[in-house]
Amino acid sequence: MSIGHTLLGLLESGPRHGYDLKRAFDEKFGHDRPLHYGQVYSTMSRLLKHGLVEVDGIEAGGGPERKRYAITDAGITDVEQWLATPEKPEPYLQSTLYTKVVLALLTQRDAAEILDTQRAEHLRSMRILTDRKRHGDFADQLICDHALFHLEADLRWLELAAARLDKLKAAVIA
């Protein structure tokens, strides 16, 4: 996820302080990985340097000054271009799991056990996501579906790899 573009998009509704941006980000996108304040301010500094935001005001308070940021026309154009650019699908052609299976075969370890352990972990994650989906709002349900579909595809691969372990062993040891 592009944090900079996400913060720019949040600024389109109006100027905000860094604290407000962090809160809005965490509420909409940060359920699993909340944004750190330092990340907000370093990102805003970079966006300011590139002319994508401007300081709309500075307020003095009991602590450090609070800058209010506003998106510029260049920032709006940048967000529009980012939104229009498709994300490259991630084919996982060289996954860590595949590497572990091949190394297990090469070193005479039990690759089937690795696949079984991974299957159990995927199923555990799916149970957690399904529970979260059941209790979440519509946005949470949609993001959980995305993750569940990826996990289901991984499970299909785990089953296929388990069924073909003998052939894979012959291919990697040859």
mmCIF file of C-alpha atoms in Angstrom:
data_model
loop_
_atom_site.group_PDB
_atom_site.id
_atom_site.type_symbol
_atom_site.label_atom_id
_atom_site.label_comp_id
_atom_site.label_asym_id
_atom_site.label_seq_id
_atom_site.Cartn_x
_atom_site.Cartn_y
_atom_site.Cartn_z
ATOM 1 C CA MET A 1 0.000 0.000 0.000
ATOM 2 C CA SER A 2 1.252 3.470 -0.790
ATOM 3 C CA ILE A 3 0.949 5.339 2.480
ATOM 4 C CA GLY A 4 1.707 8.648 0.782
ATOM 5 C CA HIS A 5 -1.072 8.229 -1.743
ATOM 6 C CA THR A 6 -3.468 7.065 0.943
ATOM 7 C CA LEU A 7 -2.739 10.133 3.087
ATOM 8 C CA LEU A 8 -3.128 12.374 0.028
ATOM 9 C CA GLY A 9 -6.490 10.772 -0.702
ATOM 10 C CA LEU A 10 -7.591 11.370 2.886
ATOM 11 C CA LEU A 11 -6.613 15.036 2.530
ATOM 12 C CA GLU A 12 -8.955 15.491 -0.433
ATOM 13 C CA SER A 13 -11.874 15.837 1.984
ATOM 14 C CA GLY A 14 -10.164 18.836 3.589
ATOM 15 C CA PRO A 15 -7.063 19.966 5.506
ATOM 16 C CA ARG A 16 -6.006 17.872 8.497
ATOM 17 C CA HIS A 17 -3.344 17.648 11.159
ATOM 18 C CA GLY A 18 -0.977 14.680 11.263
ATOM 19 C CA TYR A 19 -2.837 13.268 14.253
ATOM 20 C CA ASP A 20 -6.144 13.396 12.357
ATOM 21 C CA LEU A 21 -4.551 11.729 9.319
ATOM 22 C CA LYS A 22 -3.200 8.901 11.470
ATOM 23 C CA ARG A 23 -6.580 8.387 13.124
ATOM 24 C CA ALA A 24 -8.416 8.346 9.761
ATOM 25 C CA PHE A 25 -5.834 5.983 8.241
ATOM 26 C CA ASP A 26 -6.015 3.566 11.174
ATOM 27 C CA GLU A 27 -9.833 3.630 11.152
ATOM 28 C CA LYS A 28 -10.132 2.869 7.428
ATOM 29 C CA PHE A 29 -6.991 0.879 6.589
ATOM 30 C CA GLY A 30 -4.894 0.133 9.669
ATOM 31 C CA HIS A 31 -6.859 -2.591 11.441
ATOM 32 C CA ASP A 32 -3.969 -5.021 11.193
ATOM 33 C CA ARG A 33 -1.089 -2.560 10.903
ATOM 34 C CA PRO A 34 -1.734 0.839 12.459
ATOM 35 C CA LEU A 35 0.395 3.684 11.182
ATOM 36 C CA HIS A 36 3.105 5.053 13.472
ATOM 37 C CA TYR A 37 3.142 8.792 14.111
ATOM 38 C CA GLY A 38 6.720 9.027 12.867
ATOM 39 C CA GLN A 39 5.642 7.444 9.598
ATOM 40 C CA VAL A 40 2.859 10.015 9.172
ATOM 41 C CA TYR A 41 5.165 12.963 9.762
ATOM 42 C CA SER A 42 8.026 11.656 7.633
ATOM 43 C CA THR A 43 5.566 10.950 4.808
ATOM 44 C CA MET A 44 4.002 14.402 5.133
ATOM 45 C CA SER A 45 7.476 15.971 5.055
ATOM 46 C CA ARG A 46 8.256 14.109 1.830
ATOM 47 C CA LEU A 47 4.911 15.093 0.270
ATOM 48 C CA LEU A 48 5.539 18.715 1.265
ATOM 49 C CA LYS A 49 9.007 18.612 -0.300
ATOM 50 C CA HIS A 50 7.527 17.279 -3.573
ATOM 51 C CA GLY A 51 4.793 19.936 -3.656
ATOM 52 C CA LEU A 52 1.931 17.459 -3.219
ATOM 53 C CA VAL A 53 0.755 19.062 0.039
ATOM 54 C CA GLU A 54 1.136 22.460 1.628
ATOM 55 C CA VAL A 55 0.941 23.714 5.179
ATOM 56 C CA ASP A 56 -2.522 25.233 5.530
ATOM 57 C CA GLY A 57 -1.933 26.555 9.027
ATOM 58 C CA ILE A 58 0.099 26.175 12.177
ATOM 59 C CA GLU A 59 -1.446 26.104 15.635
ATOM 60 C CA ALA A 60 0.411 26.541 18.885
ATOM 61 C CA GLY A 61 -0.651 24.328 21.733
ATOM 62 C CA GLY A 62 0.589 22.896 24.988
ATOM 63 C CA GLY A 63 3.151 20.859 23.081
ATOM 64 C CA PRO A 64 4.826 21.188 19.711
ATOM 65 C CA GLU A 65 3.238 23.258 16.946
ATOM 66 C CA ARG A 66 0.530 21.473 15.010
ATOM 67 C CA LYS A 67 0.733 21.806 11.247
ATOM 68 C CA ARG A 68 -2.445 21.459 9.240
ATOM 69 C CA TYR A 69 -1.808 19.993 5.789
ATOM 70 C CA ALA A 70 -3.817 20.525 2.603
ATOM 71 C CA ILE A 71 -3.500 18.705 -0.687
ATOM 72 C CA THR A 72 -2.315 20.722 -3.698
ATOM 73 C CA ASP A 73 -3.515 20.445 -7.286
ATOM 74 C CA ALA A 74 -0.369 18.441 -8.017
ATOM 75 C CA GLY A 75 -1.294 16.117 -5.137
ATOM 76 C CA ILE A 76 -4.795 15.599 -6.531
ATOM 77 C CA THR A 77 -3.338 14.782 -9.945
ATOM 78 C CA ASP A 78 -0.894 12.346 -8.327
ATOM 79 C CA VAL A 79 -3.700 10.536 -6.483
ATOM 80 C CA GLU A 80 -5.779 10.356 -9.681
ATOM 81 C CA GLN A 81 -2.853 8.787 -11.561
ATOM 82 C CA TRP A 82 -2.166 6.331 -8.728
ATOM 83 C CA LEU A 83 -5.820 5.262 -8.562
ATOM 84 C CA ALA A 84 -5.931 4.748 -12.338
ATOM 85 C CA THR A 85 -2.781 2.592 -12.392
ATOM 86 C CA PRO A 86 -3.548 -1.125 -11.945
ATOM 87 C CA GLU A 87 -1.613 -3.031 -9.309
ATOM 88 C CA LYS A 88 0.693 -5.704 -10.662
ATOM 89 C CA PRO A 89 -0.626 -9.137 -9.706
ATOM 90 C CA GLU A 90 1.775 -10.954 -7.406
ATOM 91 C CA PRO A 91 2.358 -14.404 -8.896
ATOM 92 C CA TYR A 92 4.458 -15.772 -5.997
ATOM 93 C CA LEU A 93 6.665 -17.639 -8.448
ATOM 94 C CA GLN A 94 9.430 -18.048 -5.886
ATOM 95 C CA SER A 95 7.730 -18.297 -2.522
ATOM 96 C CA THR A 96 9.462 -19.062 0.747
ATOM 97 C CA LEU A 97 7.191 -22.064 1.202
ATOM 98 C CA TYR A 98 8.266 -23.561 -2.131
ATOM 99 C CA THR A 99 11.897 -22.997 -1.136
ATOM 100 C CA LYS A 100 11.343 -24.790 2.179
ATOM 101 C CA VAL A 101 9.734 -27.788 0.450
ATOM 102 C CA VAL A 102 12.569 -28.108 -2.073
ATOM 103 C CA LEU A 103 15.241 -27.733 0.615
ATOM 104 C CA ALA A 104 13.514 -30.362 2.742
ATOM 105 C CA LEU A 105 13.588 -32.751 -0.207
ATOM 106 C CA LEU A 106 17.229 -31.958 -0.976
ATOM 107 C CA THR A 107 18.260 -32.533 2.644
ATOM 108 C CA GLN A 108 16.215 -35.711 3.156
ATOM 109 C CA ARG A 109 13.780 -34.022 5.556
ATOM 110 C CA ASP A 110 10.029 -34.603 5.642
ATOM 111 C CA ALA A 111 8.546 -32.169 3.108
ATOM 112 C CA ALA A 112 5.056 -33.563 3.722
ATOM 113 C CA GLU A 113 5.328 -32.465 7.350
ATOM 114 C CA ILE A 114 6.235 -28.949 6.230
ATOM 115 C CA LEU A 115 3.170 -28.882 3.980
ATOM 116 C CA ASP A 116 0.939 -30.250 6.773
ATOM 117 C CA THR A 117 2.219 -27.657 9.243
ATOM 118 C CA GLN A 118 1.635 -24.889 6.733
ATOM 119 C CA ARG A 119 -1.859 -26.193 5.954
ATOM 120 C CA ALA A 120 -2.704 -26.088 9.669
ATOM 121 C CA GLU A 121 -1.437 -22.499 9.890
ATOM 122 C CA HIS A 122 -3.484 -21.455 6.857
ATOM 123 C CA LEU A 123 -6.605 -23.062 8.333
ATOM 124 C CA ARG A 124 -5.983 -21.291 11.659
ATOM 125 C CA SER A 125 -5.678 -17.953 9.845
ATOM 126 C CA MET A 126 -8.838 -18.680 7.885
ATOM 127 C CA ARG A 127 -10.780 -19.370 11.093
ATOM 128 C CA ILE A 128 -9.625 -16.048 12.560
ATOM 129 C CA LEU A 129 -10.518 -14.151 9.380
ATOM 130 C CA THR A 130 -13.912 -15.865 9.134
ATOM 131 C CA ASP A 131 -14.702 -14.871 12.723
ATOM 132 C CA ARG A 132 -13.543 -11.310 12.052
ATOM 133 C CA LYS A 133 -15.682 -11.231 8.905
ATOM 134 C CA ARG A 134 -18.742 -12.427 10.845
ATOM 135 C CA HIS A 135 -18.414 -9.607 13.371
ATOM 136 C CA GLY A 136 -17.055 -6.855 11.106
ATOM 137 C CA ASP A 137 -18.663 -4.084 9.154
ATOM 138 C CA PHE A 138 -19.031 -4.295 5.381
ATOM 139 C CA ALA A 139 -15.543 -2.897 4.675
ATOM 140 C CA ASP A 140 -13.985 -5.393 7.080
ATOM 141 C CA GLN A 141 -15.962 -8.223 5.458
ATOM 142 C CA LEU A 142 -14.642 -7.269 2.032
ATOM 143 C CA ILE A 143 -10.977 -7.124 3.111
ATOM 144 C CA CYS A 144 -11.393 -10.456 4.929
ATOM 145 C CA ASP A 145 -12.832 -11.996 1.749
ATOM 146 C CA HIS A 146 -9.755 -10.813 -0.154
ATOM 147 C CA ALA A 147 -7.439 -12.484 2.341
ATOM 148 C CA LEU A 148 -9.566 -15.640 2.515
ATOM 149 C CA PHE A 149 -9.526 -16.077 -1.262
ATOM 150 C CA HIS A 150 -5.724 -15.850 -1.252
ATOM 151 C CA LEU A 151 -5.488 -18.382 1.552
ATOM 152 C CA GLU A 152 -7.847 -20.729 -0.320
ATOM 153 C CA ALA A 153 -5.611 -20.533 -3.382
ATOM 154 C CA ASP A 154 -2.599 -21.318 -1.190
ATOM 155 C CA LEU A 155 -4.429 -24.324 0.265
ATOM 156 C CA ARG A 156 -5.118 -25.646 -3.233
ATOM 157 C CA TRP A 157 -1.394 -25.341 -3.984
ATOM 158 C CA LEU A 158 -0.510 -27.118 -0.716
ATOM 159 C CA GLU A 159 -2.765 -30.033 -1.679
ATOM 160 C CA LEU A 160 -1.326 -30.177 -5.191
ATOM 161 C CA ALA A 161 2.260 -30.050 -3.889
ATOM 162 C CA ALA A 162 1.537 -32.816 -1.375
ATOM 163 C CA ALA A 163 0.095 -35.007 -4.133
ATOM 164 C CA ARG A 164 3.166 -34.399 -6.297
ATOM 165 C CA LEU A 165 5.945 -34.662 -3.724
ATOM 166 C CA ASP A 166 7.399 -37.833 -5.223
ATOM 167 C CA LYS A 167 7.640 -36.254 -8.676
ATOM 168 C CA LEU A 168 9.106 -33.034 -7.238
ATOM 169 C CA LYS A 169 11.683 -35.026 -5.255
ATOM 170 C CA ALA A 170 12.752 -36.877 -8.408
ATOM 171 C CA ALA A 171 13.025 -33.563 -10.300
ATOM 172 C CA VAL A 172 15.062 -31.678 -7.678
ATOM 173 C CA ILE A 173 17.407 -34.554 -6.805
ATOM 174 C CA ALA A 174 18.139 -35.455 -10.440
#
